[in-house]
Tab-separated table of C-alpha atoms in Angstrom:
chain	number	residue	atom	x	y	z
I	1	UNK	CA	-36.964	2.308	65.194
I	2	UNK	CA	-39.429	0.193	67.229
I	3	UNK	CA	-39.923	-3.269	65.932
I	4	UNK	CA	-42.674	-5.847	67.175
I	5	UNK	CA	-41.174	-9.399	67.004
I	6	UNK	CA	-44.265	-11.923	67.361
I	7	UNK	CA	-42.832	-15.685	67.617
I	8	UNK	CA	-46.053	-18.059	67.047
I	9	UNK	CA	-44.983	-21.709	68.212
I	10	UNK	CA	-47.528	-24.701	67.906
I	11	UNK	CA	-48.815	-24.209	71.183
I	12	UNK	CA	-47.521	-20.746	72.044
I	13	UNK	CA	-47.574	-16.614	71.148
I	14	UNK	CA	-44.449	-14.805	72.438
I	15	UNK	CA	-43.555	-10.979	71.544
I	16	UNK	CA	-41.433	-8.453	72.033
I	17	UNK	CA	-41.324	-4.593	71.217
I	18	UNK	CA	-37.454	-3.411	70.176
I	19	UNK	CA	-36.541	0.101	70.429
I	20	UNK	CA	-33.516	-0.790	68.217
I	21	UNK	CA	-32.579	2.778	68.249
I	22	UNK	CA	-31.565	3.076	72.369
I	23	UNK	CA	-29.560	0.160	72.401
I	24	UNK	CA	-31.706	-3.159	71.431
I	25	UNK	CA	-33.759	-1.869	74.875
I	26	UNK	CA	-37.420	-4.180	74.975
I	27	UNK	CA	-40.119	-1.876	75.505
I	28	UNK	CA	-42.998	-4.425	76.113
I	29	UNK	CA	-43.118	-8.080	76.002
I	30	UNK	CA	-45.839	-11.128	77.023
I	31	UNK	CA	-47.161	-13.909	75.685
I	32	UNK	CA	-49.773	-16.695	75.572
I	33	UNK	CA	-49.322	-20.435	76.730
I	34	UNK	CA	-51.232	-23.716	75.561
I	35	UNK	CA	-52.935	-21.832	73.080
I	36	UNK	CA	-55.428	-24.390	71.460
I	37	UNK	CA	-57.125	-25.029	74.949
I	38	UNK	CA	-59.451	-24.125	77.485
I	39	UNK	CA	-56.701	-23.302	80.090
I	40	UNK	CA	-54.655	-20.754	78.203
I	41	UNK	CA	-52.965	-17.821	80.048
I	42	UNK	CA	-51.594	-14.447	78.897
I	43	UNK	CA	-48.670	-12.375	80.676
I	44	UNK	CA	-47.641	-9.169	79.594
I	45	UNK	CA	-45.043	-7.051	81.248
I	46	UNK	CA	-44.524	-2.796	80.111
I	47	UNK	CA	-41.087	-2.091	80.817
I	48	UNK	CA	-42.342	1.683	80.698
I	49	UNK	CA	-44.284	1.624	83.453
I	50	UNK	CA	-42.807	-1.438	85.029
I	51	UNK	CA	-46.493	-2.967	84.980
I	52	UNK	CA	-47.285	-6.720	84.233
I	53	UNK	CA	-49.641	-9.263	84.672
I	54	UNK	CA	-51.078	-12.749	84.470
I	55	UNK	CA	-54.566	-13.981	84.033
I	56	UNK	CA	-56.863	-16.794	82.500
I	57	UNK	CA	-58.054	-17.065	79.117
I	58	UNK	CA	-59.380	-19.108	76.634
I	59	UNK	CA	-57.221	-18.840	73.038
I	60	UNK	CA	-58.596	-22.158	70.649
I	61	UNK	CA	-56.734	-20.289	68.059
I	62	UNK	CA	-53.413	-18.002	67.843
I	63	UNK	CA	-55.494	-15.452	66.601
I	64	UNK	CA	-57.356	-14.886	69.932
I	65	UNK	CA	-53.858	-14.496	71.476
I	66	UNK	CA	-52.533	-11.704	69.364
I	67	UNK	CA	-55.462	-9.394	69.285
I	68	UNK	CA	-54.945	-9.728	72.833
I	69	UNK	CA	-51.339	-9.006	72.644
I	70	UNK	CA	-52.300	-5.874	69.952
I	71	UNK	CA	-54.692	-4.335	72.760
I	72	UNK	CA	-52.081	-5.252	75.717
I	73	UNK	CA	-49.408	-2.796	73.471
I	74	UNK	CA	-51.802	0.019	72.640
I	75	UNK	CA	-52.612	0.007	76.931
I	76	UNK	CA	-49.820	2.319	77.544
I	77	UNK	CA	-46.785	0.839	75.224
I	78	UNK	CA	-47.818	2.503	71.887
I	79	UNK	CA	-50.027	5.486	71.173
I	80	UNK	CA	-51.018	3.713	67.648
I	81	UNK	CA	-49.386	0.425	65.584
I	82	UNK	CA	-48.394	3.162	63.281
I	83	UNK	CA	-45.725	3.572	65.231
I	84	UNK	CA	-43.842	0.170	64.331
I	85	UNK	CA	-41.076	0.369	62.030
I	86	UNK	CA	-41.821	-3.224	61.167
I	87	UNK	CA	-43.623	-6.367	62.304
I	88	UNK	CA	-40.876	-9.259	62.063
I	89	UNK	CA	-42.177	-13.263	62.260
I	90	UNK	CA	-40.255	-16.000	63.120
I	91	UNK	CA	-41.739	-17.731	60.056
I	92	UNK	CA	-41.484	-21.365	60.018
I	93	UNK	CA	-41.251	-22.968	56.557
I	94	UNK	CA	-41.612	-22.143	52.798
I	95	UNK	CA	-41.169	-24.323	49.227
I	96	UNK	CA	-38.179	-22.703	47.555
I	97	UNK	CA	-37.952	-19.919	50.172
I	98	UNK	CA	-35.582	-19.176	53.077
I	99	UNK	CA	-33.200	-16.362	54.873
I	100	UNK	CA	-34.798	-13.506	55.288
I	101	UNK	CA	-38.044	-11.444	53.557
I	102	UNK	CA	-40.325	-9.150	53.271
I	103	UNK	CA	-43.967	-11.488	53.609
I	104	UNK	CA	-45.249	-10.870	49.754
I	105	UNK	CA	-47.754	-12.639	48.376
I	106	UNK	CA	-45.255	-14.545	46.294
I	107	UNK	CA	-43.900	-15.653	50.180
I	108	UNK	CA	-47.382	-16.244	51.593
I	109	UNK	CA	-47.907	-18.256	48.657
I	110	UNK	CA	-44.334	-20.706	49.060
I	111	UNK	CA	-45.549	-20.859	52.770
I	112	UNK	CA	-49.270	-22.077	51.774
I	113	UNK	CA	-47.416	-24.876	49.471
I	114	UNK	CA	-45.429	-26.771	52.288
I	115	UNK	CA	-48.650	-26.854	54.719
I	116	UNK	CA	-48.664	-30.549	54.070
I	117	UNK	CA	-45.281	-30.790	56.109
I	118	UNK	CA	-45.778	-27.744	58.651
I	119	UNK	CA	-49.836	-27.914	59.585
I	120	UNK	CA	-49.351	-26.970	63.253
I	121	UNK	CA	-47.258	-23.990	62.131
I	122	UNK	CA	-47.564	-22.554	58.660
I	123	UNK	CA	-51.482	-21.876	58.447
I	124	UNK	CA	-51.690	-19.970	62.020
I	125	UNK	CA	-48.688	-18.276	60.571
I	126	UNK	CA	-50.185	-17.086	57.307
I	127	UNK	CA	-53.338	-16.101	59.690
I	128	UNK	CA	-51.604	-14.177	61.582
I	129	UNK	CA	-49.379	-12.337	59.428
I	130	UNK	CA	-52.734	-11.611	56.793
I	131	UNK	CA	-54.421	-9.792	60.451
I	132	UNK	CA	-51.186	-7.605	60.531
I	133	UNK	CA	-51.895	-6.830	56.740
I	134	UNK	CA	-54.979	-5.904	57.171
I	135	UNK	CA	-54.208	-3.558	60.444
I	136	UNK	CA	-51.093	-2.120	59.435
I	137	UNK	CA	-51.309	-1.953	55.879
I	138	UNK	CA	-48.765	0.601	55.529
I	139	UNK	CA	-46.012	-1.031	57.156
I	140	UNK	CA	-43.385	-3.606	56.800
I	141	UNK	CA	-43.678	-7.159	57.492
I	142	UNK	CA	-40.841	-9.329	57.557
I	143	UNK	CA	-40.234	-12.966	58.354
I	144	UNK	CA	-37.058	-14.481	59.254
I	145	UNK	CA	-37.084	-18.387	58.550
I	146	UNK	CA	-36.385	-21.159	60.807
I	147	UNK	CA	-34.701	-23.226	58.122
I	148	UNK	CA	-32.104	-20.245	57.195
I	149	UNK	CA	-29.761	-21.410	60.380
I	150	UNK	CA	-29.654	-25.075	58.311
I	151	UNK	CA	-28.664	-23.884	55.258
I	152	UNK	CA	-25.015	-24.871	55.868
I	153	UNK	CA	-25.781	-29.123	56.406
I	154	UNK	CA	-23.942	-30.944	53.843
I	155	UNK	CA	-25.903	-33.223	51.307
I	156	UNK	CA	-24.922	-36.100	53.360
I	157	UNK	CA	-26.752	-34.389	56.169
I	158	UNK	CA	-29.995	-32.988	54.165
I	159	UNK	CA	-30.867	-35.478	51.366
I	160	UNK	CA	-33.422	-38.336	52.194
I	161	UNK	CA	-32.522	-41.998	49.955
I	162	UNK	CA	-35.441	-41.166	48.022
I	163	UNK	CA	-34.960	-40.790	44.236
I	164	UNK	CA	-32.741	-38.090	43.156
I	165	UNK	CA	-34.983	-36.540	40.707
I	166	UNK	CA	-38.264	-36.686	42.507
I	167	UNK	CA	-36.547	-35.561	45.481
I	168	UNK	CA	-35.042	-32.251	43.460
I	169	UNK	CA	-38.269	-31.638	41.819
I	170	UNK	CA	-41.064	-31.509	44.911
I	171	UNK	CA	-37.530	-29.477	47.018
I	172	UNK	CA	-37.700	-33.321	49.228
I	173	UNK	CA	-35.149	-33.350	51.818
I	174	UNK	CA	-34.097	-32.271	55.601
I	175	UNK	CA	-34.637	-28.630	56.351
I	176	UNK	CA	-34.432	-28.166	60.018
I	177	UNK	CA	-36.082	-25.481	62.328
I	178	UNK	CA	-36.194	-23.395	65.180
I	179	UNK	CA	-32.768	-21.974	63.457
I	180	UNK	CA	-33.385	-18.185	65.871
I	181	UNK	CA	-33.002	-20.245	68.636
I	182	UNK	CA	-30.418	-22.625	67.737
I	183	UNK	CA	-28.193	-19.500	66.522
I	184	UNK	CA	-28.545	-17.455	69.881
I	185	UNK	CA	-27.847	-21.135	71.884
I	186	UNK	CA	-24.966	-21.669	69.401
I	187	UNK	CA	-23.348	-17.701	69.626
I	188	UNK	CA	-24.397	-17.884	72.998
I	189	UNK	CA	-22.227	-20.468	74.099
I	190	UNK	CA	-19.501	-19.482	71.550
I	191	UNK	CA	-19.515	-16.033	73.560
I	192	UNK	CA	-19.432	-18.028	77.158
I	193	UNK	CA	-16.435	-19.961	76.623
I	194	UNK	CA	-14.245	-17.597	73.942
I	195	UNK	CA	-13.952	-19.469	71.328
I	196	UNK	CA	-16.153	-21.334	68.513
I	197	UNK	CA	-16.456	-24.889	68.883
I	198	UNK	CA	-18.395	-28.268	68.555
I	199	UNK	CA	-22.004	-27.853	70.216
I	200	UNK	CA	-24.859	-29.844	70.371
I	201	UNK	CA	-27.732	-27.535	70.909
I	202	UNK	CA	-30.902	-28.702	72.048
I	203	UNK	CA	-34.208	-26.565	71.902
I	204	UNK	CA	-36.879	-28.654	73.850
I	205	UNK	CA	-40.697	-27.005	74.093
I	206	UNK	CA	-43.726	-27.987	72.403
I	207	UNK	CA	-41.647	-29.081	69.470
I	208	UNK	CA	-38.013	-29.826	70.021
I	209	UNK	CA	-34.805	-29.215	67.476
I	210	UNK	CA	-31.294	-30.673	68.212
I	211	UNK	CA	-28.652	-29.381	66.635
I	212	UNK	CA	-24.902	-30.661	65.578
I	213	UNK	CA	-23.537	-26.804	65.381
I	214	UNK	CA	-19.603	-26.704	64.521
I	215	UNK	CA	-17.504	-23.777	64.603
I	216	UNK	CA	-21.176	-21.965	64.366
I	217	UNK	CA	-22.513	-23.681	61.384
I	218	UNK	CA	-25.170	-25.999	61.746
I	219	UNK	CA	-24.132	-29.442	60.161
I	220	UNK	CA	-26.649	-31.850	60.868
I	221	UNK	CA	-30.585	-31.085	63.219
I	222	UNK	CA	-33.490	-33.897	63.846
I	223	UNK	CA	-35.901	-32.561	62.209
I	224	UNK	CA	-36.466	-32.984	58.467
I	225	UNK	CA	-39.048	-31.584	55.811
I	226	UNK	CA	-41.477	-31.131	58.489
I	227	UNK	CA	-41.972	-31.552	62.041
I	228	UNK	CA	-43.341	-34.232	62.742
I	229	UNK	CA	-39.920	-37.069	63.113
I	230	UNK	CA	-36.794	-36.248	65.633
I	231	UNK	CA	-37.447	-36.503	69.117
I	232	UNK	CA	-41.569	-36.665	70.333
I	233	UNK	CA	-43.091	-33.638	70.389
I	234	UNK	CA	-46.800	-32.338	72.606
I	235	UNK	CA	-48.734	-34.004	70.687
I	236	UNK	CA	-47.100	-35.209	67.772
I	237	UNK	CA	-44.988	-37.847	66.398
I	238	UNK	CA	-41.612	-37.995	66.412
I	239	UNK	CA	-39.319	-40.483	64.481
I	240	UNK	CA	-41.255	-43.718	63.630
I	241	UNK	CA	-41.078	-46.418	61.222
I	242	UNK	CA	-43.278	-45.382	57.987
I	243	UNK	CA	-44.142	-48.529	57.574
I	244	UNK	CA	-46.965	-48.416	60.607
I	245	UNK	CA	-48.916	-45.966	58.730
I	246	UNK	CA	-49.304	-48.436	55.897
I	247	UNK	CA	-50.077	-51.204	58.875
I	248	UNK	CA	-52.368	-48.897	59.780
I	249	UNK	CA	-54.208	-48.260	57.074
I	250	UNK	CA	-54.515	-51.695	54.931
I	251	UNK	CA	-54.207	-54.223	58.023
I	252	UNK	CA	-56.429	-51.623	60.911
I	253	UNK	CA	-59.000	-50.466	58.632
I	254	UNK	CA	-57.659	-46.671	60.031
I	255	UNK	CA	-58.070	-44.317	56.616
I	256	UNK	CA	-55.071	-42.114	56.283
I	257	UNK	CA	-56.949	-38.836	56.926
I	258	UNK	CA	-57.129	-40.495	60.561
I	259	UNK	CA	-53.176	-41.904	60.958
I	260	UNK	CA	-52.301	-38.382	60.068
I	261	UNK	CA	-54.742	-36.718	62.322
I	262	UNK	CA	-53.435	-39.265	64.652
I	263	UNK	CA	-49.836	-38.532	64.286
I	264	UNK	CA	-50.325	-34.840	63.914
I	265	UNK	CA	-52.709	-34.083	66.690
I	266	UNK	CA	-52.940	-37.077	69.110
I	267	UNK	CA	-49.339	-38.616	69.537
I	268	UNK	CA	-46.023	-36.931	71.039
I	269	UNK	CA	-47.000	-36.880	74.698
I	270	UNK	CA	-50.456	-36.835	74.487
I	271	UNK	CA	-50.433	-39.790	72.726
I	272	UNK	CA	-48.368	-41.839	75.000
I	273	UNK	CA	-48.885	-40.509	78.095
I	274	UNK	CA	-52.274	-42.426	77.544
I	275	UNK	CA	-54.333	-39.062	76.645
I	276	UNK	CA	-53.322	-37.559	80.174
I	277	UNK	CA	-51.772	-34.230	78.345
I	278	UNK	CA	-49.519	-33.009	76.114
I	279	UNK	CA	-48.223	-30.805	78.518
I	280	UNK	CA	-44.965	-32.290	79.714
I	281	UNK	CA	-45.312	-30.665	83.135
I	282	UNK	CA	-48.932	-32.823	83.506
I	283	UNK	CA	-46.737	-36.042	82.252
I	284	UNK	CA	-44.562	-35.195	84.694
I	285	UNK	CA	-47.165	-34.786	88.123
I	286	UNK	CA	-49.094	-37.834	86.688
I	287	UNK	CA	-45.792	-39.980	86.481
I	288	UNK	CA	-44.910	-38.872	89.835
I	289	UNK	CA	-48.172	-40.167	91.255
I	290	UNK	CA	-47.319	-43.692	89.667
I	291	UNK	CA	-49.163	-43.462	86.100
I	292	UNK	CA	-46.602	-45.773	84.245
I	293	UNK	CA	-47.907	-44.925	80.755
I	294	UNK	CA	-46.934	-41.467	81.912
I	295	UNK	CA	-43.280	-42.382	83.222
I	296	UNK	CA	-42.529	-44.890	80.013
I	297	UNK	CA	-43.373	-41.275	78.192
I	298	UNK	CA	-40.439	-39.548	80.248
I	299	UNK	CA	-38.549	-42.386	80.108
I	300	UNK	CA	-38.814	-42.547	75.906
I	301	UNK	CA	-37.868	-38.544	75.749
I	302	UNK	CA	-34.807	-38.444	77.622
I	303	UNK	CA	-33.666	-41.895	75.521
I	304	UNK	CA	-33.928	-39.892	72.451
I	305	UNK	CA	-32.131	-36.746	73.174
I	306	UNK	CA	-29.652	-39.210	74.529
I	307	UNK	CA	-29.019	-40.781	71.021
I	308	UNK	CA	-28.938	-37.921	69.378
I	309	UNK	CA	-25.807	-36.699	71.433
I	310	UNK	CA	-24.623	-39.486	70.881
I	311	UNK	CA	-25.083	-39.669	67.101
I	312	UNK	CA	-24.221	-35.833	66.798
I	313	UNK	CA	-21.037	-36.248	68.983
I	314	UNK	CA	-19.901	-38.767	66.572
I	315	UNK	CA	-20.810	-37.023	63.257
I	316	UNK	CA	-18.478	-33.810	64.847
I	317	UNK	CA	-15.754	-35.927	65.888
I	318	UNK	CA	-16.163	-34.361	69.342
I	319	UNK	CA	-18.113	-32.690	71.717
I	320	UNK	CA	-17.373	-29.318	73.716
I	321	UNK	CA	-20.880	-28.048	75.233
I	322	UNK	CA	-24.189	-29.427	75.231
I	323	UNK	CA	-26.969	-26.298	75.776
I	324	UNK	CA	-30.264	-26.011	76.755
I	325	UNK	CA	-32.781	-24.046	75.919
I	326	UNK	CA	-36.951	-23.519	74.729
I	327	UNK	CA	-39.324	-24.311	77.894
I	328	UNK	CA	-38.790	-27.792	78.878
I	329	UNK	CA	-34.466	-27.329	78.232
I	330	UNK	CA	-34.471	-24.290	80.533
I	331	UNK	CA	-36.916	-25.852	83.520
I	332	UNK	CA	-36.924	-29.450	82.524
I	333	UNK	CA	-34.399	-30.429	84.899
I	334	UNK	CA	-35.443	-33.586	85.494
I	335	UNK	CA	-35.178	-34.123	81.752
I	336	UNK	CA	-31.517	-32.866	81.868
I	337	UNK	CA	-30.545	-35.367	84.221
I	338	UNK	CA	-32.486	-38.150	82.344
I	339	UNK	CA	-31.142	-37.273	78.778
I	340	UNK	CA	-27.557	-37.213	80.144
I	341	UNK	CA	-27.212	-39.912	82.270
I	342	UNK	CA	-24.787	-42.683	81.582
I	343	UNK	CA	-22.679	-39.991	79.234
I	344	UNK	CA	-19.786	-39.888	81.139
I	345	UNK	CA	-17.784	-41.898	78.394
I	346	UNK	CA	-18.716	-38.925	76.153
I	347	UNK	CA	-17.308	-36.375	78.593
I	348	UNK	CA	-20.311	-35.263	79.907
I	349	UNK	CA	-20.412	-34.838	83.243
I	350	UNK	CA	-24.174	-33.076	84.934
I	351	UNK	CA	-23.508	-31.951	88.526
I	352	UNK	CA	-27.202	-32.805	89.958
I	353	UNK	CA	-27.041	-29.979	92.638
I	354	UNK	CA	-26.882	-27.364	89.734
I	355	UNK	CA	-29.138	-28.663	87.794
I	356	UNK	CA	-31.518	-28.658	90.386
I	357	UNK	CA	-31.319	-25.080	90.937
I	358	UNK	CA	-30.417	-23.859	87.643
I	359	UNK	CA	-31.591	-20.830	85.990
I	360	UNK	CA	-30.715	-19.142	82.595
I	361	UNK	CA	-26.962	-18.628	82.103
I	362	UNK	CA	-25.773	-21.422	84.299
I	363	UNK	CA	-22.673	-23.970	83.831
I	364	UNK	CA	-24.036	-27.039	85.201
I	365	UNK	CA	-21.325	-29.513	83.867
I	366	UNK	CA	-19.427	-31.121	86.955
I	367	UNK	CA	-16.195	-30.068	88.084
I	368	UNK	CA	-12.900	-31.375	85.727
I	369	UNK	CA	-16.063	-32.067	83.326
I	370	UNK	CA	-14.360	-31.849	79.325
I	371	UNK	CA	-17.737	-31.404	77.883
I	372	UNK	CA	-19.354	-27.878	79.395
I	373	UNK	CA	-23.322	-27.962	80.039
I	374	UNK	CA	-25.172	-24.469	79.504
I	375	UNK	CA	-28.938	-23.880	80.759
I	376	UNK	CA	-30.424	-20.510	78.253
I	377	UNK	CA	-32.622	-18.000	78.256
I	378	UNK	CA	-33.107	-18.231	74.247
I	379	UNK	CA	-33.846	-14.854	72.691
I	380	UNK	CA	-35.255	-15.901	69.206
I	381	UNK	CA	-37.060	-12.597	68.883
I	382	UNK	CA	-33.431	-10.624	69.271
I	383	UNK	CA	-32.083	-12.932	66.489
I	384	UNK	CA	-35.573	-12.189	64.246
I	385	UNK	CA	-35.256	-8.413	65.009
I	386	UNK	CA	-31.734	-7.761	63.978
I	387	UNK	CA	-32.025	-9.616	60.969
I	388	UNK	CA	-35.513	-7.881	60.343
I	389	UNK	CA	-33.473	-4.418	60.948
I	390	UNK	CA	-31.002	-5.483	58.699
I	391	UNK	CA	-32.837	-5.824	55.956
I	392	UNK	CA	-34.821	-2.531	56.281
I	393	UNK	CA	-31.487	-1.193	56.218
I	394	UNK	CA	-30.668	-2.360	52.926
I	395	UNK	CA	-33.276	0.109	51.250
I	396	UNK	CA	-31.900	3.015	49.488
């Protein structure tokens, strides 16, 4: 059974091709980075051949990236796309929807109705999975939900002090995301040290998730009915008093199509960085070369993810590894050092010399350190294609 796993993030396309059959083996994978610009790139690799490659392009929309990834798997990968067993999504949100299922028209449809709370993510989404339709009519689609990992936070964790009926009604409260990743991080590090435990998993890219996960159950995340609150994101807003978008709007003369264009496409990075980029590795050269709005942007990121393991070392009762993964947790070391600075008093002790050489898989908590520190290679397309597998497996 070969099974294409295409993971659309805001700014990103990543895939992977499954033979599930010859032991979970990848048969192709690639990608495309800062799609939405003029300075995208795509990289493929065919692990039949052992051929890859990098080069230039141009993707303003997802949609340019994947029929480039389609014609990258038909160049020696696949003789057709009849040959997939399924295309599985890591799908990001849904009104009354989670787990895992086949992408109906009834799911498009719950998808379409939270695009208020996931614009960056649910509309490319529903693009790309109606160009799959239309090419591969005959086969399977499948999407595996981000918020099925946060199904398992309490009420205390989830609901917002809103009122209780309105809040039931319009399905108003915390969901969380990027649950593939935060599961693999989570079993990851359960697998690493033997035992379940009390994690704090952190998933930094283009958007970030941070995760309370105890004894592999995720009990409380940062992000809430959409993405735009938690820590800051490329270019959008992360937690922030409401009450500047009514400031905004009656005191500025700003109408509120422009705060939330504003806070959805023009904040995060971007925004404070002073328009420089919403790339944090362009945040980082600029602060180097002494732009402060640039460092006071660094500065601001690693002080969140420090209160939140703080706040989510509390709400366990305890801490036992903090984990790293997404792009900027797996070669953000500088942001590593800066988010866990001054936690010694929480038990968490960073050795600088392995952090500064870290790669995927590394321990880089100190020596005698209680609280264990894990750098990942996230797999979020393994986690979507075994759950994807699963449920073909359910047919009779």
């Amino acid at each position: 059974m070969k099974l294409l796993i295409c993971n659309v993030g805001s700014t990103s396309l990543k895939y992977q091709l499954f033979h599930m059959d010859d032991g979970e083996r990848v048969l192709a994978a690639g990608g495309a980075e800062r799609v939405g610009t003029d300075r995208s790139e795509f990289y493929w690799s065919n692990r039949l051949t052992g051929g890859s490659g990098r080069e230039p392009a141009a993707f303003p929309t997802h949609r340019e990236a994947i029929s480039r990834m389609l014609r990258a798997l038909l160049d020696g990968v696949l003789g057709s796309l009849e040959e997939l067993g399924c295309v599985g999504f890591k799908v990001v949100h849904a009104k009354g929807v989670s787990g895992v299922q086949y992408l109906t028209d009834d799911v498009l449809e719950a998808m379409a109705a939270f695009n208020t709370v996931a614009p960056a993510h649910n509309p490319p989404y529903i693009a790309a999975i109606r160009q799959f339709r239309e090419l591969l009519p005959d086969t399977p689609l499948i999407g595996a939900f981000e918020t099925a990992f946060h199904q398992t936070m309490p009420p205390r964790a989830y609901l917002y002090p809103i009122p209780a009926e309105l809040a039931r009604r319009e399905g108003i409260r915390r969901y969380g995301f990027h649950g593939a990743s935060l599961e693999y991080l989570s079993t990851w590090a359960a697998e690493r040290m033997g035992r379940q435990g009390k994690f704090i998993c952190c998933h930094l890219g283009g958007s970030s998730s941070i995760c309370a996960v105890d004894g592999g159950k995720s009990i409380d995340t940062n992000l809430g009915i959409g993405l735009q609150c938690g820590v800051m994101h490329n270019n959008r807003i992360g937690d922030m008093d409401p009450y500047v978008i009514f400031h905004l709007v009656e005191a500025c003369g700003m109408t509120l199509q422009e705060v939330k264009t504003m806070l959805q496409t023009k904040s995060g990075f971007l925004g404070m960085s002073g328009g420089v980029s919403g790339d944090l590795r362009d945040v980082e050269a600029a602060a180097a070369a002494g732009n402060e709005d640039c460092r006071n942007a660094l500065d601001s990121y690693c002080y969140q993810i420090k209160k939140y393991l703080g706040a989510y070392t509390a709400a366990m009762g305890g801490l036992d590894a903090v984990v790293f993964g997404g792009g900027i947790g797996r070669n953000g070391k500088s942001v590593r050092a800066g988010a866990l600075a001054g936690l010694e008093c929480l038990g968490i002790r960073l050795d600088p010399e392995k952090n500064d050489r870290a790669v995927g898989g590394d321990d880089i908590s100190a020596d005698g350190s209680p609280v264990r520190i894990y750098v990942v290679d996230t797999n979020e397309e393994i986690i979507v294609a075994r759950k994807a597998r699963a449920l073909l497996e359910q047919q009779p």
